PDB file of C-alpha atoms in Angstrom:
ATOM      1  CA  ASN A   1       6.810 -12.871  28.536  1.00  0.00           C
ATOM      2  CA  CYS A   2       8.789 -11.660  31.530  1.00  0.00           C
ATOM      3  CA  LEU A   3      12.067 -12.829  30.007  1.00  0.00           C
ATOM      4  CA  GLU A   4      11.255 -11.084  26.754  1.00  0.00           C
ATOM      5  CA  TYR A   5      10.510  -7.889  28.652  1.00  0.00           C
ATOM      6  CA  ALA A   6      13.832  -8.181  30.509  1.00  0.00           C
ATOM      7  CA  ARG A   7      15.668  -8.827  27.229  1.00  0.00           C
ATOM      8  CA  LYS A   8      14.173  -5.758  25.545  1.00  0.00           C
ATOM      9  CA  LYS A   9      14.581  -3.466  28.539  1.00  0.00           C
ATOM     10  CA  ALA A  10      17.996  -4.820  29.625  1.00  0.00           C
ATOM     11  CA  GLY A  11      16.835  -5.044  33.221  1.00  0.00           C
ATOM     12  CA  LEU A  12      17.683  -7.387  36.074  1.00  0.00           C
ATOM     13  CA  PHE A  13      15.558 -10.542  36.246  1.00  0.00           C
ATOM     14  CA  ALA A  14      15.071 -12.064  39.725  1.00  0.00           C
ATOM     15  CA  TYR A  15      13.213 -15.370  39.788  1.00  0.00           C
ATOM     16  CA  LEU A  16      11.722 -16.856  42.954  1.00  0.00           C
ATOM     17  CA  SER A  17      11.966 -20.588  42.463  1.00  0.00           C
ATOM     18  CA  THR A  18      11.370 -23.313  45.032  1.00  0.00           C
ATOM     19  CA  SER A  19      13.011 -26.129  46.942  1.00  0.00           C
ATOM     20  CA  ARG A  20      10.493 -28.349  45.145  1.00  0.00           C
ATOM     21  CA  VAL A  21      12.848 -28.496  42.144  1.00  0.00           C
ATOM     22  CA  TYR A  22      14.784 -31.171  44.059  1.00  0.00           C
ATOM     23  CA  SER A  23      13.943 -34.799  43.317  1.00  0.00           C
ATOM     24  CA  ILE A  24      11.398 -36.347  45.650  1.00  0.00           C
ATOM     25  CA  SER A  25      13.119 -39.733  45.578  1.00  0.00           C
ATOM     26  CA  SER A  26      16.367 -38.099  46.703  1.00  0.00           C
ATOM     27  CA  LEU A  27      14.648 -36.067  49.424  1.00  0.00           C
ATOM     28  CA  ARG A  28      13.024 -39.270  50.670  1.00  0.00           C
ATOM     29  CA  ALA A  29      16.450 -40.960  50.670  1.00  0.00           C
ATOM     30  CA  ILE A  30      17.954 -38.501  53.175  1.00  0.00           C
ATOM     31  CA  GLN A  31      19.244 -40.448  56.175  1.00  0.00           C
ATOM     32  CA  LEU A  32      17.339 -39.378  59.299  1.00  0.00           C
ATOM     33  CA  ASP A  33      17.482 -39.734  63.056  1.00  0.00           C
ATOM     34  CA  GLU A  34      14.199 -39.594  64.971  1.00  0.00           C
ATOM     35  CA  THR A  35      14.111 -37.568  68.179  1.00  0.00           C
ATOM     36  CA  PRO A  36      11.133 -37.038  70.516  1.00  0.00           C
ATOM     37  CA  GLN A  37      10.144 -33.801  68.730  1.00  0.00           C
ATOM     38  CA  ARG A  38      11.399 -34.027  65.148  1.00  0.00           C
ATOM     39  CA  PHE A  39      13.369 -35.753  62.438  1.00  0.00           C
ATOM     40  CA  GLU A  40      17.025 -34.724  62.220  1.00  0.00           C
ATOM     41  CA  MET A  41      19.573 -35.336  59.481  1.00  0.00           C
ATOM     42  CA  ALA A  42      21.862 -38.211  60.324  1.00  0.00           C
ATOM     43  CA  ALA A  43      25.595 -37.554  60.451  1.00  0.00           C
ATOM     44  CA  ARG A  44      26.293 -39.874  57.514  1.00  0.00           C
ATOM     45  CA  GLN A  45      24.664 -39.179  54.142  1.00  0.00           C
ATOM     46  CA  ILE A  46      25.056 -40.980  50.822  1.00  0.00           C
ATOM     47  CA  LEU A  47      23.750 -38.281  48.453  1.00  0.00           C
ATOM     48  CA  PRO A  48      25.625 -35.282  47.051  1.00  0.00           C
ATOM     49  CA  GLY A  49      24.628 -31.767  48.075  1.00  0.00           C
ATOM     50  CA  ILE A  50      23.749 -32.447  51.688  1.00  0.00           C
ATOM     51  CA  SER A  51      25.632 -31.751  54.910  1.00  0.00           C
ATOM     52  CA  GLU A  52      24.906 -30.890  58.528  1.00  0.00           C
ATOM     53  CA  ARG A  53      23.956 -27.398  57.275  1.00  0.00           C
ATOM     54  CA  GLY A  54      21.192 -28.757  55.024  1.00  0.00           C
ATOM     55  CA  ILE A  55      20.641 -29.102  51.277  1.00  0.00           C
ATOM     56  CA  ASP A  56      22.717 -27.053  48.861  1.00  0.00           C
ATOM     57  CA  GLU A  57      22.378 -26.245  45.170  1.00  0.00           C
ATOM     58  CA  SER A  58      24.100 -29.454  44.006  1.00  0.00           C
ATOM     59  CA  PHE A  59      21.399 -31.736  45.444  1.00  0.00           C
ATOM     60  CA  PRO A  60      19.808 -33.937  42.721  1.00  0.00           C
ATOM     61  CA  THR A  61      17.095 -32.488  40.477  1.00  0.00           C
ATOM     62  CA  ASN A  62      17.185 -35.188  37.790  1.00  0.00           C
ATOM     63  CA  THR A  63      14.128 -37.266  38.728  1.00  0.00           C
ATOM     64  CA  ALA A  64      10.457 -36.494  39.428  1.00  0.00           C
ATOM     65  CA  ARG A  65       9.742 -33.531  41.683  1.00  0.00           C
ATOM     66  CA  SER A  66       5.964 -32.838  41.411  1.00  0.00           C
ATOM     67  CA  LEU A  67       4.180 -30.988  38.642  1.00  0.00           C
ATOM     68  CA  TYR A  68       4.683 -27.731  40.532  1.00  0.00           C
ATOM     69  CA  GLY A  69       8.407 -28.363  40.945  1.00  0.00           C
ATOM     70  CA  ALA A  70       8.742 -29.351  37.289  1.00  0.00           C
ATOM     71  CA  THR A  71       7.296 -26.014  36.123  1.00  0.00           C
ATOM     72  CA  LYS A  72       9.717 -24.143  38.383  1.00  0.00           C
ATOM     73  CA  LEU A  73      12.729 -26.122  37.146  1.00  0.00           C
ATOM     74  CA  ALA A  74      11.615 -25.624  33.526  1.00  0.00           C
ATOM     75  CA  SER A  75      11.510 -21.874  34.181  1.00  0.00           C
ATOM     76  CA  GLU A  76      15.038 -22.017  35.599  1.00  0.00           C
ATOM     77  CA  LEU A  77      16.235 -23.703  32.404  1.00  0.00           C
ATOM     78  CA  LEU A  78      14.617 -21.020  30.254  1.00  0.00           C
ATOM     79  CA  ILE A  79      16.315 -18.337  32.336  1.00  0.00           C
ATOM     80  CA  GLN A  80      19.696 -19.977  31.780  1.00  0.00           C
ATOM     81  CA  GLU A  81      19.088 -19.992  28.024  1.00  0.00           C
ATOM     82  CA  TYR A  82      18.183 -16.281  28.015  1.00  0.00           C
ATOM     83  CA  VAL A  83      21.293 -15.463  30.024  1.00  0.00           C
ATOM     84  CA  ASP A  84      23.461 -17.379  27.567  1.00  0.00           C
ATOM     85  CA  SER A  85      21.704 -16.346  24.348  1.00  0.00           C
ATOM     86  CA  TYR A  86      20.840 -12.719  25.074  1.00  0.00           C
ATOM     87  CA  GLY A  87      23.120 -11.743  27.917  1.00  0.00           C
ATOM     88  CA  ILE A  88      20.364 -10.688  30.304  1.00  0.00           C
ATOM     89  CA  LYS A  89      21.227 -10.357  33.997  1.00  0.00           C
ATOM     90  CA  ALA A  90      19.258 -12.948  35.961  1.00  0.00           C
ATOM     91  CA  ILE A  91      19.348 -14.677  39.333  1.00  0.00           C
ATOM     92  CA  VAL A  92      17.423 -17.677  40.690  1.00  0.00           C
ATOM     93  CA  ASN A  93      16.445 -17.975  44.358  1.00  0.00           C
ATOM     94  CA  ARG A  94      15.254 -21.436  45.365  1.00  0.00           C
ATOM     95  CA  CYS A  95      13.128 -20.625  48.404  1.00  0.00           C
ATOM     96  CA  GLY A  96      12.009 -22.956  51.146  1.00  0.00           C
ATOM     97  CA  VAL A  97       8.916 -22.220  53.232  1.00  0.00           C
ATOM     98  CA  ILE A  98       8.127 -18.479  53.380  1.00  0.00           C
ATOM     99  CA  ALA A  99       5.808 -17.446  56.193  1.00  0.00           C
ATOM    100  CA  GLY A 100       4.657 -14.223  57.816  1.00  0.00           C
ATOM    101  CA  PRO A 101       1.685 -11.979  58.560  1.00  0.00           C
ATOM    102  CA  GLY A 102      -0.640 -11.410  55.621  1.00  0.00           C
ATOM    103  CA  GLN A 103      -0.264 -14.920  54.230  1.00  0.00           C
ATOM    104  CA  PHE A 104      -3.290 -17.162  53.783  1.00  0.00           C
ATOM    105  CA  GLY A 105      -2.732 -20.826  54.490  1.00  0.00           C
ATOM    106  CA  LYS A 106      -4.047 -24.246  53.507  1.00  0.00           C
ATOM    107  CA  THR A 107      -2.724 -27.782  53.787  1.00  0.00           C
ATOM    108  CA  ASP A 108      -0.457 -27.637  50.723  1.00  0.00           C
ATOM    109  CA  GLN A 109       0.669 -23.996  50.920  1.00  0.00           C
ATOM    110  CA  GLY A 110       1.114 -21.593  53.819  1.00  0.00           C
ATOM    111  CA  VAL A 111       1.218 -24.297  56.485  1.00  0.00           C
ATOM    112  CA  VAL A 112       2.476 -21.972  59.247  1.00  0.00           C
ATOM    113  CA  SER A 113      -0.406 -19.535  58.745  1.00  0.00           C
ATOM    114  CA  LEU A 114      -2.842 -22.460  58.636  1.00  0.00           C
ATOM    115  CA  TRP A 115      -1.486 -23.820  61.922  1.00  0.00           C
ATOM    116  CA  VAL A 116      -1.710 -20.435  63.661  1.00  0.00           C
ATOM    117  CA  ALA A 117      -5.179 -19.639  62.312  1.00  0.00           C
ATOM    118  CA  ASN A 118      -6.628 -23.021  63.257  1.00  0.00           C
ATOM    119  CA  HIS A 119      -5.336 -22.604  66.789  1.00  0.00           C
ATOM    120  CA  TYR A 120      -6.800 -19.116  66.949  1.00  0.00           C
ATOM    121  CA  PHE A 121     -10.222 -20.149  65.642  1.00  0.00           C
ATOM    122  CA  GLY A 122     -10.295 -23.486  67.495  1.00  0.00           C
ATOM    123  CA  LEU A 123     -10.300 -25.728  64.427  1.00  0.00           C
ATOM    124  CA  PRO A 124      -8.755 -29.238  64.283  1.00  0.00           C
ATOM    125  CA  LEU A 125      -5.585 -30.160  62.395  1.00  0.00           C
ATOM    126  CA  ASN A 126      -3.986 -33.381  61.227  1.00  0.00           C
ATOM    127  CA  TYR A 127      -0.470 -34.814  61.320  1.00  0.00           C
ATOM    128  CA  LYS A 128      -0.333 -36.546  57.933  1.00  0.00           C
ATOM    129  CA  GLY A 129       2.201 -39.165  56.940  1.00  0.00           C
ATOM    130  CA  PHE A 130       5.450 -40.524  58.370  1.00  0.00           C
ATOM    131  CA  GLY A 131       3.623 -42.339  61.127  1.00  0.00           C
ATOM    132  CA  GLY A 132       1.270 -39.460  61.912  1.00  0.00           C
ATOM    133  CA  LYS A 133       3.549 -38.113  64.644  1.00  0.00           C
ATOM    134  CA  GLY A 134       4.082 -34.588  63.293  1.00  0.00           C
ATOM    135  CA  LYS A 135       7.862 -34.920  63.207  1.00  0.00           C
ATOM    136  CA  GLN A 136       8.389 -33.742  59.610  1.00  0.00           C
ATOM    137  CA  VAL A 137      10.559 -30.616  59.494  1.00  0.00           C
ATOM    138  CA  ARG A 138      10.833 -27.505  57.320  1.00  0.00           C
ATOM    139  CA  ASP A 139      12.903 -24.382  57.639  1.00  0.00           C
ATOM    140  CA  VAL A 140      11.023 -21.086  57.506  1.00  0.00           C
ATOM    141  CA  LEU A 141      11.872 -17.639  56.124  1.00  0.00           C
ATOM    142  CA  HIS A 142      10.146 -14.346  56.931  1.00  0.00           C
ATOM    143  CA  PRO A 143       9.222 -12.282  53.813  1.00  0.00           C
ATOM    144  CA  LEU A 144      11.163  -9.272  55.094  1.00  0.00           C
ATOM    145  CA  ASP A 145      14.322 -11.384  55.286  1.00  0.00           C
ATOM    146  CA  LEU A 146      13.757 -12.352  51.649  1.00  0.00           C
ATOM    147  CA  VAL A 147      13.300  -8.675  50.731  1.00  0.00           C
ATOM    148  CA  ALA A 148      16.557  -7.856  52.533  1.00  0.00           C
ATOM    149  CA  LEU A 149      18.329 -10.483  50.426  1.00  0.00           C
ATOM    150  CA  LEU A 150      16.898  -9.132  47.171  1.00  0.00           C
ATOM    151  CA  SER A 151      18.105  -5.651  48.114  1.00  0.00           C
ATOM    152  CA  LYS A 152      21.598  -6.974  48.707  1.00  0.00           C
ATOM    153  CA  GLN A 153      21.507  -8.944  45.451  1.00  0.00           C
ATOM    154  CA  ILE A 154      20.609  -5.825  43.452  1.00  0.00           C
ATOM    155  CA  GLU A 155      23.774  -4.209  44.775  1.00  0.00           C
ATOM    156  CA  LYS A 156      25.927  -7.033  43.349  1.00  0.00           C
ATOM    157  CA  PRO A 157      24.955  -7.601  39.705  1.00  0.00           C
ATOM    158  CA  ARG A 158      28.123  -9.603  39.034  1.00  0.00           C
ATOM    159  CA  HIS A 159      26.331 -12.604  40.534  1.00  0.00           C
ATOM    160  CA  TRP A 160      23.377 -12.241  38.150  1.00  0.00           C
ATOM    161  CA  ASN A 161      24.532 -14.951  35.740  1.00  0.00           C
ATOM    162  CA  GLY A 162      21.526 -17.277  36.009  1.00  0.00           C
ATOM    163  CA  GLU A 163      22.941 -19.457  38.756  1.00  0.00           C
ATOM    164  CA  PRO A 164      20.682 -20.720  41.577  1.00  0.00           C
ATOM    165  CA  PHE A 165      20.901 -19.830  45.261  1.00  0.00           C
ATOM    166  CA  ASN A 166      19.186 -21.849  47.986  1.00  0.00           C
ATOM    167  CA  ILE A 167      17.334 -19.444  50.286  1.00  0.00           C
ATOM    168  CA  GLY A 168      15.756 -20.308  53.618  1.00  0.00           C
ATOM    169  CA  GLY A 169      15.936 -20.212  57.378  1.00  0.00           C
ATOM    170  CA  GLY A 170      18.262 -23.194  57.692  1.00  0.00           C
ATOM    171  CA  ARG A 171      18.574 -25.436  60.736  1.00  0.00           C
ATOM    172  CA  LEU A 172      18.363 -22.499  63.180  1.00  0.00           C
ATOM    173  CA  ILE A 173      14.986 -21.321  61.846  1.00  0.00           C
ATOM    174  CA  SER A 174      13.256 -24.644  61.372  1.00  0.00           C
ATOM    175  CA  VAL A 175      10.334 -26.379  63.016  1.00  0.00           C
ATOM    176  CA  SER A 176       8.519 -29.695  63.019  1.00  0.00           C
ATOM    177  CA  LEU A 177       4.720 -29.803  62.963  1.00  0.00           C
ATOM    178  CA  LEU A 178       4.826 -31.107  66.524  1.00  0.00           C
ATOM    179  CA  GLU A 179       6.998 -28.188  67.616  1.00  0.00           C
ATOM    180  CA  LEU A 180       4.807 -25.764  65.668  1.00  0.00           C
ATOM    181  CA  THR A 181       1.774 -27.047  67.563  1.00  0.00           C
ATOM    182  CA  GLY A 182       3.470 -26.260  70.865  1.00  0.00           C
ATOM    183  CA  LEU A 183       4.460 -22.788  69.682  1.00  0.00           C
ATOM    184  CA  CYS A 184       0.927 -22.007  68.495  1.00  0.00           C
ATOM    185  CA  ARG A 185      -0.565 -23.275  71.742  1.00  0.00           C
ATOM    186  CA  ASP A 186       1.743 -21.056  73.812  1.00  0.00           C
ATOM    187  CA  ILE A 187       1.505 -17.932  71.626  1.00  0.00           C
ATOM    188  CA  VAL A 188      -2.197 -18.107  70.745  1.00  0.00           C
ATOM    189  CA  GLY A 189      -3.197 -19.475  74.143  1.00  0.00           C
ATOM    190  CA  ARG A 190      -5.391 -22.335  72.940  1.00  0.00           C
ATOM    191  CA  SER A 191      -5.065 -26.091  72.495  1.00  0.00           C
ATOM    192  CA  ILE A 192      -6.895 -27.844  69.664  1.00  0.00           C
ATOM    193  CA  ALA A 193      -7.547 -31.407  68.544  1.00  0.00           C
ATOM    194  CA  ILE A 194      -4.815 -32.929  66.352  1.00  0.00           C
ATOM    195  CA  ASP A 195      -5.768 -35.987  64.300  1.00  0.00           C
ATOM    196  CA  SER A 196      -3.237 -38.478  62.958  1.00  0.00           C
ATOM    197  CA  THR A 197      -2.905 -40.101  59.521  1.00  0.00           C
ATOM    198  CA  GLU A 198      -0.061 -42.620  59.319  1.00  0.00           C
ATOM    199  CA  ASN A 199      -0.032 -43.120  55.532  1.00  0.00           C
ATOM    200  CA  THR A 200       2.385 -40.928  53.570  1.00  0.00           C
ATOM    201  CA  GLU A 201       1.465 -39.341  50.246  1.00  0.00           C
ATOM    202  CA  ARG A 202       3.853 -39.879  47.327  1.00  0.00           C
ATOM    203  CA  MET A 203       5.002 -36.242  47.138  1.00  0.00           C
ATOM    204  CA  ASP A 204       5.515 -35.690  50.872  1.00  0.00           C
ATOM    205  CA  VAL A 205       9.036 -35.463  52.280  1.00  0.00           C
ATOM    206  CA  PRO A 206      10.035 -35.822  55.935  1.00  0.00           C
ATOM    207  CA  LEU A 207      12.600 -33.037  56.080  1.00  0.00           C
ATOM    208  CA  TYR A 208      13.892 -30.068  54.139  1.00  0.00           C
ATOM    209  CA  LEU A 209      16.565 -27.761  55.553  1.00  0.00           C
ATOM    210  CA  THR A 210      18.173 -25.075  53.394  1.00  0.00           C
ATOM    211  CA  ASP A 211      21.925 -24.727  53.220  1.00  0.00           C
ATOM    212  CA  ASP A 212      22.133 -21.059  52.236  1.00  0.00           C
ATOM    213  CA  SER A 213      25.914 -20.812  52.701  1.00  0.00           C
ATOM    214  CA  LYS A 214      26.370 -19.689  49.104  1.00  0.00           C
ATOM    215  CA  ALA A 215      23.962 -16.763  49.500  1.00  0.00           C
ATOM    216  CA  GLN A 216      25.498 -15.809  52.834  1.00  0.00           C
ATOM    217  CA  ARG A 217      28.963 -15.821  51.284  1.00  0.00           C
ATOM    218  CA  CYS A 218      28.072 -13.910  48.117  1.00  0.00           C
ATOM    219  CA  PHE A 219      25.716 -11.320  49.585  1.00  0.00           C
ATOM    220  CA  ASP A 220      26.701 -11.027  53.248  1.00  0.00           C
ATOM    221  CA  TRP A 221      23.154 -11.976  54.220  1.00  0.00           C
ATOM    222  CA  ARG A 222      21.557 -13.965  57.009  1.00  0.00           C
ATOM    223  CA  PRO A 223      17.892 -14.302  57.989  1.00  0.00           C
ATOM    224  CA  GLN A 224      17.153 -12.358  61.173  1.00  0.00           C
ATOM    225  CA  ARG A 225      13.665 -13.415  62.309  1.00  0.00           C
ATOM    226  CA  ASP A 226      13.319 -16.689  64.194  1.00  0.00           C
ATOM    227  CA  ILE A 227      10.356 -19.062  64.169  1.00  0.00           C
ATOM    228  CA  GLU A 228       8.926 -17.641  67.427  1.00  0.00           C
ATOM    229  CA  THR A 229       8.860 -14.156  65.875  1.00  0.00           C
ATOM    230  CA  ILE A 230       7.216 -15.438  62.713  1.00  0.00           C
ATOM    231  CA  VAL A 231       4.475 -17.291  64.603  1.00  0.00           C
ATOM    232  CA  SER A 232       3.905 -14.323  66.929  1.00  0.00           C
ATOM    233  CA  GLU A 233       3.531 -11.886  64.018  1.00  0.00           C
ATOM    234  CA  ILE A 234       1.058 -14.168  62.236  1.00  0.00           C
ATOM    235  CA  ALA A 235      -0.962 -14.560  65.446  1.00  0.00           C
ATOM    236  CA  ALA A 236      -1.048 -10.780  65.943  1.00  0.00           C
ATOM    237  CA  TRP A 237      -2.195 -10.307  62.334  1.00  0.00           C
ATOM    238  CA  VAL A 238      -5.010 -12.837  62.736  1.00  0.00           C
ATOM    239  CA  ARG A 239      -6.076 -11.275  66.044  1.00  0.00           C
ATOM    240  CA  SER A 240      -6.107  -7.753  64.587  1.00  0.00           C
ATOM    241  CA  ASN A 241      -8.103  -8.828  61.527  1.00  0.00           C
ATOM    242  CA  GLU A 242     -10.335 -11.507  63.035  1.00  0.00           C
ATOM    243  CA  GLY A 243     -13.549 -10.274  61.448  1.00  0.00           C
ATOM    244  CA  ALA A 244     -12.120 -10.193  57.938  1.00  0.00           C
ATOM    245  CA  LEU A 245     -10.166 -13.436  58.254  1.00  0.00           C
ATOM    246  CA  ARG A 246     -12.778 -15.662  59.897  1.00  0.00           C
ATOM    247  CA  PRO A 247     -14.787 -16.151  56.631  1.00  0.00           C
ATOM    248  CA  ILE A 248     -11.551 -17.232  54.916  1.00  0.00           C
ATOM    249  CA  PHE A 249      -9.869 -19.383  57.547  1.00  0.00           C
ATOM    250  CA  ALA A 250     -12.905 -20.571  59.492  1.00  0.00           C
ATOM    251  CA  PRO A 251     -16.197 -20.132  57.564  1.00  0.00           C
ATOM    252  CA  GLU A 252     -17.721 -23.093  59.418  1.00  0.00           C
ATOM    253  CA  THR A 253     -17.537 -21.147  62.701  1.00  0.00           C
ATOM    254  CA  MET A 254     -19.709 -18.299  61.454  1.00  0.00           C
TER     255      MET A 254
END
């Protein structure tokens, strides 16, 4: 429906896709080094589309991703067909973890907000999978940095040819669950119980870092807000709206 609207109105079509379009088996095959606080990418990799900067747009998408990732990749393919068949102007942004104030969190979406809120309300959390140590890593992007990118993209319609761009915080704005726990403890001012589950679910991956070099090169864009800023803003939002958020994040404490 959205593509048909764009075709009829001859507008620009920006699609927010996801890093989940990349194959789980390939993400699990990334060579890793284990440090005291996190997993890191090893210097030598055997897969295409990965470097010390992270994962770029040529990383494999040809095997199972998750049902969610499959729907996103299917949408990308439809967009490419509309670009080719009808000449609409479209762009695909494959986003990593987006996190900031105003976002509700649960275990499978909005993990940064969940971590902050549970620290604030004194609720337990769980390091799940990969030995239960909390060393799995994601890069994080503030919504306002994404908005800044979209504004820059609108100014350069020549790049709106349906091609994908990996968008995220990259290595510099990344965090492991273990590191996130320390940040929340320091910023919120409370320690909580952290359980441990060693077994790893089939769709979990130990590390995802975005190589957004292509977006930086094409749009002269870089994310500006670091992980400490993101966590601090979420904590301030929860604190300022405690009464409204407690029934959502922590109904058992009421």
